[in-house]
Structure formats: C-alpha cells, structure tokens
mmCIF file with all atom_site columns, C-alpha atoms in Angstrom:
data_model
loop_
_atom_site.group_PDB
_atom_site.id
_atom_site.type_symbol
_atom_site.label_atom_id
_atom_site.label_alt_id
_atom_site.label_comp_id
_atom_site.label_asym_id
_atom_site.label_entity_id
_atom_site.label_seq_id
_atom_site.pdbx_PDB_ins_code
_atom_site.Cartn_x
_atom_site.Cartn_y
_atom_site.Cartn_z
_atom_site.occupancy
_atom_site.B_iso_or_equiv
_atom_site.pdbx_formal_charge
_atom_site.auth_seq_id
_atom_site.auth_comp_id
_atom_site.auth_asym_id
_atom_site.auth_atom_id
_atom_site.pdbx_PDB_model_num
ATOM 1   C CA . MET A 1 1   ? -0.132  0.084  0.134   1.00 93.00 ? 1   MET A CA 1
ATOM 2   C CA . LEU A 1 2   ? 1.024   3.525  -0.623  1.00 95.00 ? 2   LEU A CA 1
ATOM 3   C CA . THR A 1 3   ? -0.748  6.035  1.304   1.00 95.00 ? 3   THR A CA 1
ATOM 4   C CA . LEU A 1 4   ? 0.149   9.710  0.226   1.00 96.00 ? 4   LEU A CA 1
ATOM 5   C CA . PRO A 1 5   ? -1.007  13.212 1.708   1.00 96.00 ? 5   PRO A CA 1
ATOM 6   C CA . VAL A 1 6   ? -4.695  14.294 -0.078  1.00 95.00 ? 6   VAL A CA 1
ATOM 7   C CA . PRO A 1 7   ? -2.714  16.810 -2.294  1.00 95.00 ? 7   PRO A CA 1
ATOM 8   C CA . ASP A 1 8   ? -0.145  14.440 -3.353  1.00 96.00 ? 8   ASP A CA 1
ATOM 9   C CA . PHE A 1 9   ? -2.732  11.773 -4.429  1.00 96.00 ? 9   PHE A CA 1
ATOM 10  C CA . LEU A 1 10  ? -4.742  14.359 -5.983  1.00 96.00 ? 10  LEU A CA 1
ATOM 11  C CA . ALA A 1 11  ? -1.834  14.980 -8.291  1.00 95.00 ? 11  ALA A CA 1
ATOM 12  C CA . LEU A 1 12  ? -1.425  11.249 -9.335  1.00 97.00 ? 12  LEU A CA 1
ATOM 13  C CA . THR A 1 13  ? -5.064  10.736 -9.708  1.00 96.00 ? 13  THR A CA 1
ATOM 14  C CA . SER A 1 14  ? -5.886  13.721 -11.946 1.00 95.00 ? 14  SER A CA 1
ATOM 15  C CA . GLY A 1 15  ? -2.823  13.288 -14.014 1.00 95.00 ? 15  GLY A CA 1
ATOM 16  C CA . GLU A 1 16  ? -0.872  16.135 -12.772 1.00 93.00 ? 16  GLU A CA 1
ATOM 17  C CA . SER A 1 17  ? 1.820   14.347 -11.617 1.00 94.00 ? 17  SER A CA 1
ATOM 18  C CA . ILE A 1 18  ? 3.327   10.991 -11.940 1.00 96.00 ? 18  ILE A CA 1
ATOM 19  C CA . ILE A 1 19  ? 5.798   10.790 -9.199  1.00 95.00 ? 19  ILE A CA 1
ATOM 20  C CA . ALA A 1 20  ? 5.584   10.209 -5.722  1.00 96.00 ? 20  ALA A CA 1
ATOM 21  C CA . PHE A 1 21  ? 8.105   11.231 -2.683  1.00 95.00 ? 21  PHE A CA 1
ATOM 22  C CA . VAL A 1 22  ? 8.346   8.405  -0.431  1.00 95.00 ? 22  VAL A CA 1
ATOM 23  C CA . GLU A 1 23  ? 10.712  7.011  2.259   1.00 93.00 ? 23  GLU A CA 1
ATOM 24  C CA . ARG A 1 24  ? 13.918  5.387  1.117   1.00 93.00 ? 24  ARG A CA 1
ATOM 25  C CA . SER A 1 25  ? 13.585  1.537  0.038   1.00 87.00 ? 25  SER A CA 1
ATOM 26  C CA . ALA A 1 26  ? 9.701   1.691  0.675   1.00 86.00 ? 26  ALA A CA 1
ATOM 27  C CA . HIS A 1 27  ? 8.926   0.469  -2.803  1.00 93.00 ? 27  HIS A CA 1
ATOM 28  C CA . SER A 1 28  ? 10.535  -1.433 -5.348  1.00 94.00 ? 28  SER A CA 1
ATOM 29  C CA . ALA A 1 29  ? 10.259  -1.458 -9.377  1.00 96.00 ? 29  ALA A CA 1
ATOM 30  C CA . GLY A 1 30  ? 7.620   -3.399 -11.171 1.00 96.00 ? 30  GLY A CA 1
ATOM 31  C CA . SER A 1 31  ? 5.749   -3.531 -8.151  1.00 96.00 ? 31  SER A CA 1
ATOM 32  C CA . GLU A 1 32  ? 2.003   -2.789 -7.864  1.00 97.00 ? 32  GLU A CA 1
ATOM 33  C CA . VAL A 1 33  ? 0.516   -1.063 -4.907  1.00 97.00 ? 33  VAL A CA 1
ATOM 34  C CA . GLU A 1 34  ? -2.422  0.195  -3.626  1.00 97.00 ? 34  GLU A CA 1
ATOM 35  C CA . LEU A 1 35  ? -2.875  3.959  -3.506  1.00 96.00 ? 35  LEU A CA 1
ATOM 36  C CA . THR A 1 36  ? -4.477  5.531  -0.731  1.00 96.00 ? 36  THR A CA 1
ATOM 37  C CA . ALA A 1 37  ? -4.517  9.282  0.761   1.00 95.00 ? 37  ALA A CA 1
ATOM 38  C CA . HIS A 1 38  ? -4.694  9.856  4.684   1.00 93.00 ? 38  HIS A CA 1
ATOM 39  C CA . GLY A 1 39  ? -3.572  13.422 5.925   1.00 92.00 ? 39  GLY A CA 1
ATOM 40  C CA . THR A 1 40  ? -2.515  16.465 4.091   1.00 90.00 ? 40  THR A CA 1
ATOM 41  C CA . ARG A 1 41  ? -0.120  19.156 3.836   1.00 93.00 ? 41  ARG A CA 1
ATOM 42  C CA . ARG A 1 42  ? 0.882   22.475 5.045   1.00 94.00 ? 42  ARG A CA 1
ATOM 43  C CA . SER A 1 43  ? -0.401  24.796 1.976   1.00 95.00 ? 43  SER A CA 1
ATOM 44  C CA . GLU A 1 44  ? 3.153   26.757 2.068   1.00 95.00 ? 44  GLU A CA 1
ATOM 45  C CA . GLU A 1 45  ? 4.659   23.031 1.345   1.00 95.00 ? 45  GLU A CA 1
ATOM 46  C CA . LEU A 1 46  ? 2.822   23.279 -2.383  1.00 96.00 ? 46  LEU A CA 1
ATOM 47  C CA . LYS A 1 47  ? 3.206   25.242 -5.327  1.00 94.00 ? 47  LYS A CA 1
ATOM 48  C CA . PRO A 1 48  ? 0.421   28.122 -4.989  1.00 95.00 ? 48  PRO A CA 1
ATOM 49  C CA . ALA A 1 49  ? -1.524  26.710 -8.080  1.00 91.00 ? 49  ALA A CA 1
ATOM 50  C CA . TYR A 1 50  ? -2.054  23.309 -5.739  1.00 93.00 ? 50  TYR A CA 1
ATOM 51  C CA . ARG A 1 51  ? -2.901  24.971 -2.542  1.00 95.00 ? 51  ARG A CA 1
ATOM 52  C CA . ARG A 1 52  ? -6.408  24.606 -3.095  1.00 92.00 ? 52  ARG A CA 1
ATOM 53  C CA . TRP A 1 53  ? -6.064  20.742 -2.566  1.00 92.00 ? 53  TRP A CA 1
ATOM 54  C CA . VAL A 1 54  ? -4.846  21.211 1.285   1.00 92.00 ? 54  VAL A CA 1
ATOM 55  C CA . ALA A 1 55  ? -8.848  20.913 2.031   1.00 89.00 ? 55  ALA A CA 1
ATOM 56  C CA . SER A 1 56  ? -9.940  18.798 -0.831  1.00 91.00 ? 56  SER A CA 1
ATOM 57  C CA . PRO A 1 57  ? -11.268 15.250 -0.165  1.00 92.00 ? 57  PRO A CA 1
ATOM 58  C CA . PRO A 1 58  ? -9.351  12.393 -2.380  1.00 89.00 ? 58  PRO A CA 1
ATOM 59  C CA . ALA A 1 59  ? -10.739 10.982 -5.483  1.00 86.00 ? 59  ALA A CA 1
ATOM 60  C CA . ASP A 1 60  ? -13.387 8.145  -4.985  1.00 89.00 ? 60  ASP A CA 1
ATOM 61  C CA . GLY A 1 61  ? -12.613 4.836  -6.157  1.00 92.00 ? 61  GLY A CA 1
ATOM 62  C CA . GLU A 1 62  ? -10.092 2.045  -5.832  1.00 96.00 ? 62  GLU A CA 1
ATOM 63  C CA . TRP A 1 63  ? -6.520  3.429  -7.268  1.00 98.00 ? 63  TRP A CA 1
ATOM 64  C CA . THR A 1 64  ? -3.541  1.460  -8.131  1.00 97.00 ? 64  THR A CA 1
ATOM 65  C CA . ALA A 1 65  ? 0.224   2.464  -8.966  1.00 97.00 ? 65  ALA A CA 1
ATOM 66  C CA . ILE A 1 66  ? 2.454   0.457  -11.028 1.00 97.00 ? 66  ILE A CA 1
ATOM 67  C CA . VAL A 1 67  ? 6.200   1.514  -9.569  1.00 97.00 ? 67  VAL A CA 1
ATOM 68  C CA . GLU A 1 68  ? 7.752   1.754  -13.120 1.00 96.00 ? 68  GLU A CA 1
ATOM 69  C CA . GLU A 1 69  ? 11.185  2.963  -11.442 1.00 95.00 ? 69  GLU A CA 1
ATOM 70  C CA . VAL A 1 70  ? 12.711  4.124  -8.286  1.00 96.00 ? 70  VAL A CA 1
ATOM 71  C CA . HIS A 1 71  ? 15.150  6.971  -8.218  1.00 94.00 ? 71  HIS A CA 1
ATOM 72  C CA . PRO A 1 72  ? 16.697  8.653  -4.776  1.00 95.00 ? 72  PRO A CA 1
ATOM 73  C CA . ALA A 1 73  ? 15.245  12.073 -4.514  1.00 93.00 ? 73  ALA A CA 1
ATOM 74  C CA . ILE A 1 74  ? 18.135  14.037 -4.338  1.00 93.00 ? 74  ILE A CA 1
ATOM 75  C CA . GLY A 1 75  ? 18.589  12.693 -8.308  1.00 92.00 ? 75  GLY A CA 1
ATOM 76  C CA . LEU A 1 76  ? 16.256  14.947 -9.364  1.00 92.00 ? 76  LEU A CA 1
ATOM 77  C CA . ASP A 1 77  ? 17.300  18.352 -10.248 1.00 89.00 ? 77  ASP A CA 1
ATOM 78  C CA . ALA A 1 78  ? 15.809  20.745 -8.091  1.00 85.00 ? 78  ALA A CA 1
ATOM 79  C CA . GLU A 1 79  ? 15.407  23.238 -11.250 1.00 87.00 ? 79  GLU A CA 1
ATOM 80  C CA . ALA A 1 80  ? 14.864  20.820 -14.234 1.00 86.00 ? 80  ALA A CA 1
ATOM 81  C CA . GLY A 1 81  ? 12.181  18.798 -11.815 1.00 85.00 ? 81  GLY A CA 1
ATOM 82  C CA . SER A 1 82  ? 10.125  21.447 -10.211 1.00 85.00 ? 82  SER A CA 1
ATOM 83  C CA . SER A 1 83  ? 7.697   21.370 -12.740 1.00 86.00 ? 83  SER A CA 1
ATOM 84  C CA . ARG A 1 84  ? 7.102   17.603 -12.197 1.00 88.00 ? 84  ARG A CA 1
ATOM 85  C CA . HIS A 1 85  ? 5.454   17.776 -8.922  1.00 91.00 ? 85  HIS A CA 1
ATOM 86  C CA . VAL A 1 86  ? 3.284   20.183 -6.969  1.00 91.00 ? 86  VAL A CA 1
ATOM 87  C CA . LEU A 1 87  ? 5.553   20.424 -4.240  1.00 94.00 ? 87  LEU A CA 1
ATOM 88  C CA . ASP A 1 88  ? 7.003   23.885 -3.785  1.00 93.00 ? 88  ASP A CA 1
ATOM 89  C CA . GLU A 1 89  ? 10.652  22.490 -2.807  1.00 92.00 ? 89  GLU A CA 1
ATOM 90  C CA . THR A 1 90  ? 12.054  19.635 -4.397  1.00 90.00 ? 90  THR A CA 1
ATOM 91  C CA . PRO A 1 91  ? 12.652  17.116 -1.741  1.00 91.00 ? 91  PRO A CA 1
ATOM 92  C CA . THR A 1 92  ? 16.365  15.560 -1.291  1.00 90.00 ? 92  THR A CA 1
ATOM 93  C CA . ARG A 1 93  ? 15.595  12.946 1.086   1.00 93.00 ? 93  ARG A CA 1
ATOM 94  C CA . GLY A 1 94  ? 14.000  9.243  0.261   1.00 95.00 ? 94  GLY A CA 1
ATOM 95  C CA . ASP A 1 95  ? 13.124  7.938  -2.811  1.00 96.00 ? 95  ASP A CA 1
ATOM 96  C CA . ILE A 1 96  ? 10.807  8.947  -6.084  1.00 95.00 ? 96  ILE A CA 1
ATOM 97  C CA . LEU A 1 97  ? 8.368   6.723  -7.538  1.00 96.00 ? 97  LEU A CA 1
ATOM 98  C CA . LEU A 1 98  ? 7.307   6.716  -11.357 1.00 96.00 ? 98  LEU A CA 1
ATOM 99  C CA . LEU A 1 99  ? 3.941   5.916  -11.240 1.00 97.00 ? 99  LEU A CA 1
ATOM 100 C CA . ARG A 1 100 ? 1.365   4.615  -13.581 1.00 98.00 ? 100 ARG A CA 1
ATOM 101 C CA . ILE A 1 101 ? -1.870  5.275  -12.253 1.00 98.00 ? 101 ILE A CA 1
ATOM 102 C CA . ILE A 1 102 ? -4.790  3.186  -12.500 1.00 98.00 ? 102 ILE A CA 1
ATOM 103 C CA . GLY A 1 103 ? -8.320  4.571  -11.576 1.00 97.00 ? 103 GLY A CA 1
ATOM 104 C CA . PRO A 1 104 ? -11.730 3.087  -11.496 1.00 95.00 ? 104 PRO A CA 1
ATOM 105 C CA . ASP A 1 105 ? -11.910 3.815  -14.977 1.00 94.00 ? 105 ASP A CA 1
ATOM 106 C CA . GLY A 1 106 ? -8.748  2.420  -16.096 1.00 96.00 ? 106 GLY A CA 1
ATOM 107 C CA . PRO A 1 107 ? -5.257  4.484  -16.857 1.00 97.00 ? 107 PRO A CA 1
ATOM 108 C CA . VAL A 1 108 ? -5.474  8.255  -15.376 1.00 97.00 ? 108 VAL A CA 1
ATOM 109 C CA . LEU A 1 109 ? -3.487  8.603  -18.626 1.00 97.00 ? 109 LEU A CA 1
ATOM 110 C CA . SER A 1 110 ? -3.037  7.162  -21.803 1.00 97.00 ? 110 SER A CA 1
ATOM 111 C CA . ASP A 1 111 ? -0.259  5.512  -23.272 1.00 96.00 ? 111 ASP A CA 1
ATOM 112 C CA . ARG A 1 112 ? 0.979   8.498  -25.090 1.00 97.00 ? 112 ARG A CA 1
ATOM 113 C CA . ALA A 1 113 ? 0.585   11.316 -22.509 1.00 96.00 ? 113 ALA A CA 1
ATOM 114 C CA . PHE A 1 114 ? 2.133   8.796  -19.656 1.00 96.00 ? 114 PHE A CA 1
ATOM 115 C CA . ALA A 1 115 ? 5.254   8.243  -22.742 1.00 95.00 ? 115 ALA A CA 1
ATOM 116 C CA . ALA A 1 116 ? 5.481   12.117 -23.068 1.00 93.00 ? 116 ALA A CA 1
ATOM 117 C CA . ARG A 1 117 ? 5.317   12.735 -18.800 1.00 92.00 ? 117 ARG A CA 1
ATOM 118 C CA . TYR A 1 118 ? 7.937   9.855  -18.528 1.00 92.00 ? 118 TYR A CA 1
ATOM 119 C CA . SER A 1 119 ? 10.328  11.233 -21.047 1.00 91.00 ? 119 SER A CA 1
ATOM 120 C CA . SER A 1 120 ? 10.146  14.523 -19.816 1.00 88.00 ? 120 SER A CA 1
ATOM 121 C CA . LEU A 1 121 ? 10.689  13.478 -16.031 1.00 88.00 ? 121 LEU A CA 1
ATOM 122 C CA . SER A 1 122 ? 13.640  11.205 -16.861 1.00 83.00 ? 122 SER A CA 1
ATOM 123 C CA . SER A 1 123 ? 15.689  13.931 -18.254 1.00 83.00 ? 123 SER A CA 1
ATOM 124 C CA . ALA A 1 124 ? 15.131  15.872 -15.172 1.00 89.00 ? 124 ALA A CA 1
ATOM 125 C CA . LEU A 1 125 ? 16.832  12.958 -13.429 1.00 88.00 ? 125 LEU A CA 1
ATOM 126 C CA . GLY A 1 126 ? 20.553  12.564 -12.836 1.00 68.00 ? 126 GLY A CA 1
#
C-alpha cells in the first residue's frame, strides 16, 4: 500500500504528476501497490496553484499504481524537476517513485500522455 497526503494523491489521480516522494527503499520497481490518501500538507509546502487541494477530499474509487522506476530523491534536478511535482521545494531525502496510476475507469493517462510525462521526467533525473 502507498499512502500519500491528499494533495499528492490528487496530483497523481488527476494526471497532474506521475511521481511520489516516499521513504527510502519503501517500494521497488515493477511492483503494483494500492494507492490511498491520508492526511494533508501545510499549504506552504505546495506550489500556489495546488494549495486549493489542502482542503479537498481525495478522489473516490479504487486506485492502484504500477511502480515503473525508483530513484533517490537527491537525483531529481531541483530546477529541471520543479515542474514535475506539486511541492514548493524538491525533497532531497527518500526516493522518487515514477508511477503509472490506474483508477476505477482504467489508466489515468493515455499511453501517449504517460510516455510524454515519463520522458520529460527522465531528463530531469541525474
């Protein structure tokens, strides 16, 4: 199970992002995990455009994630990677999971959209 703060969960389930910041070695590439939301973040932790999600409820339904890749968070270039997540500052501890999200109606992103996000993110990883 992968439990994330509500804003992070909403970013993934809306297709806004394909990454999650997690504790080191919490998940491995190729695994499938149930995705759940619990708790929130302080609004200051989020970019201004996403602060509205602090008080939002999580999306309904069953959500799963396929862990495509795992990278140390320190490997995400803070400048190049800043547009790939909703946080105001890029975490430097833990891991980054590149996730393919599947919701109640199937994959959140089309194959083409996911490939574009994946490729864009890969260029920001050191």
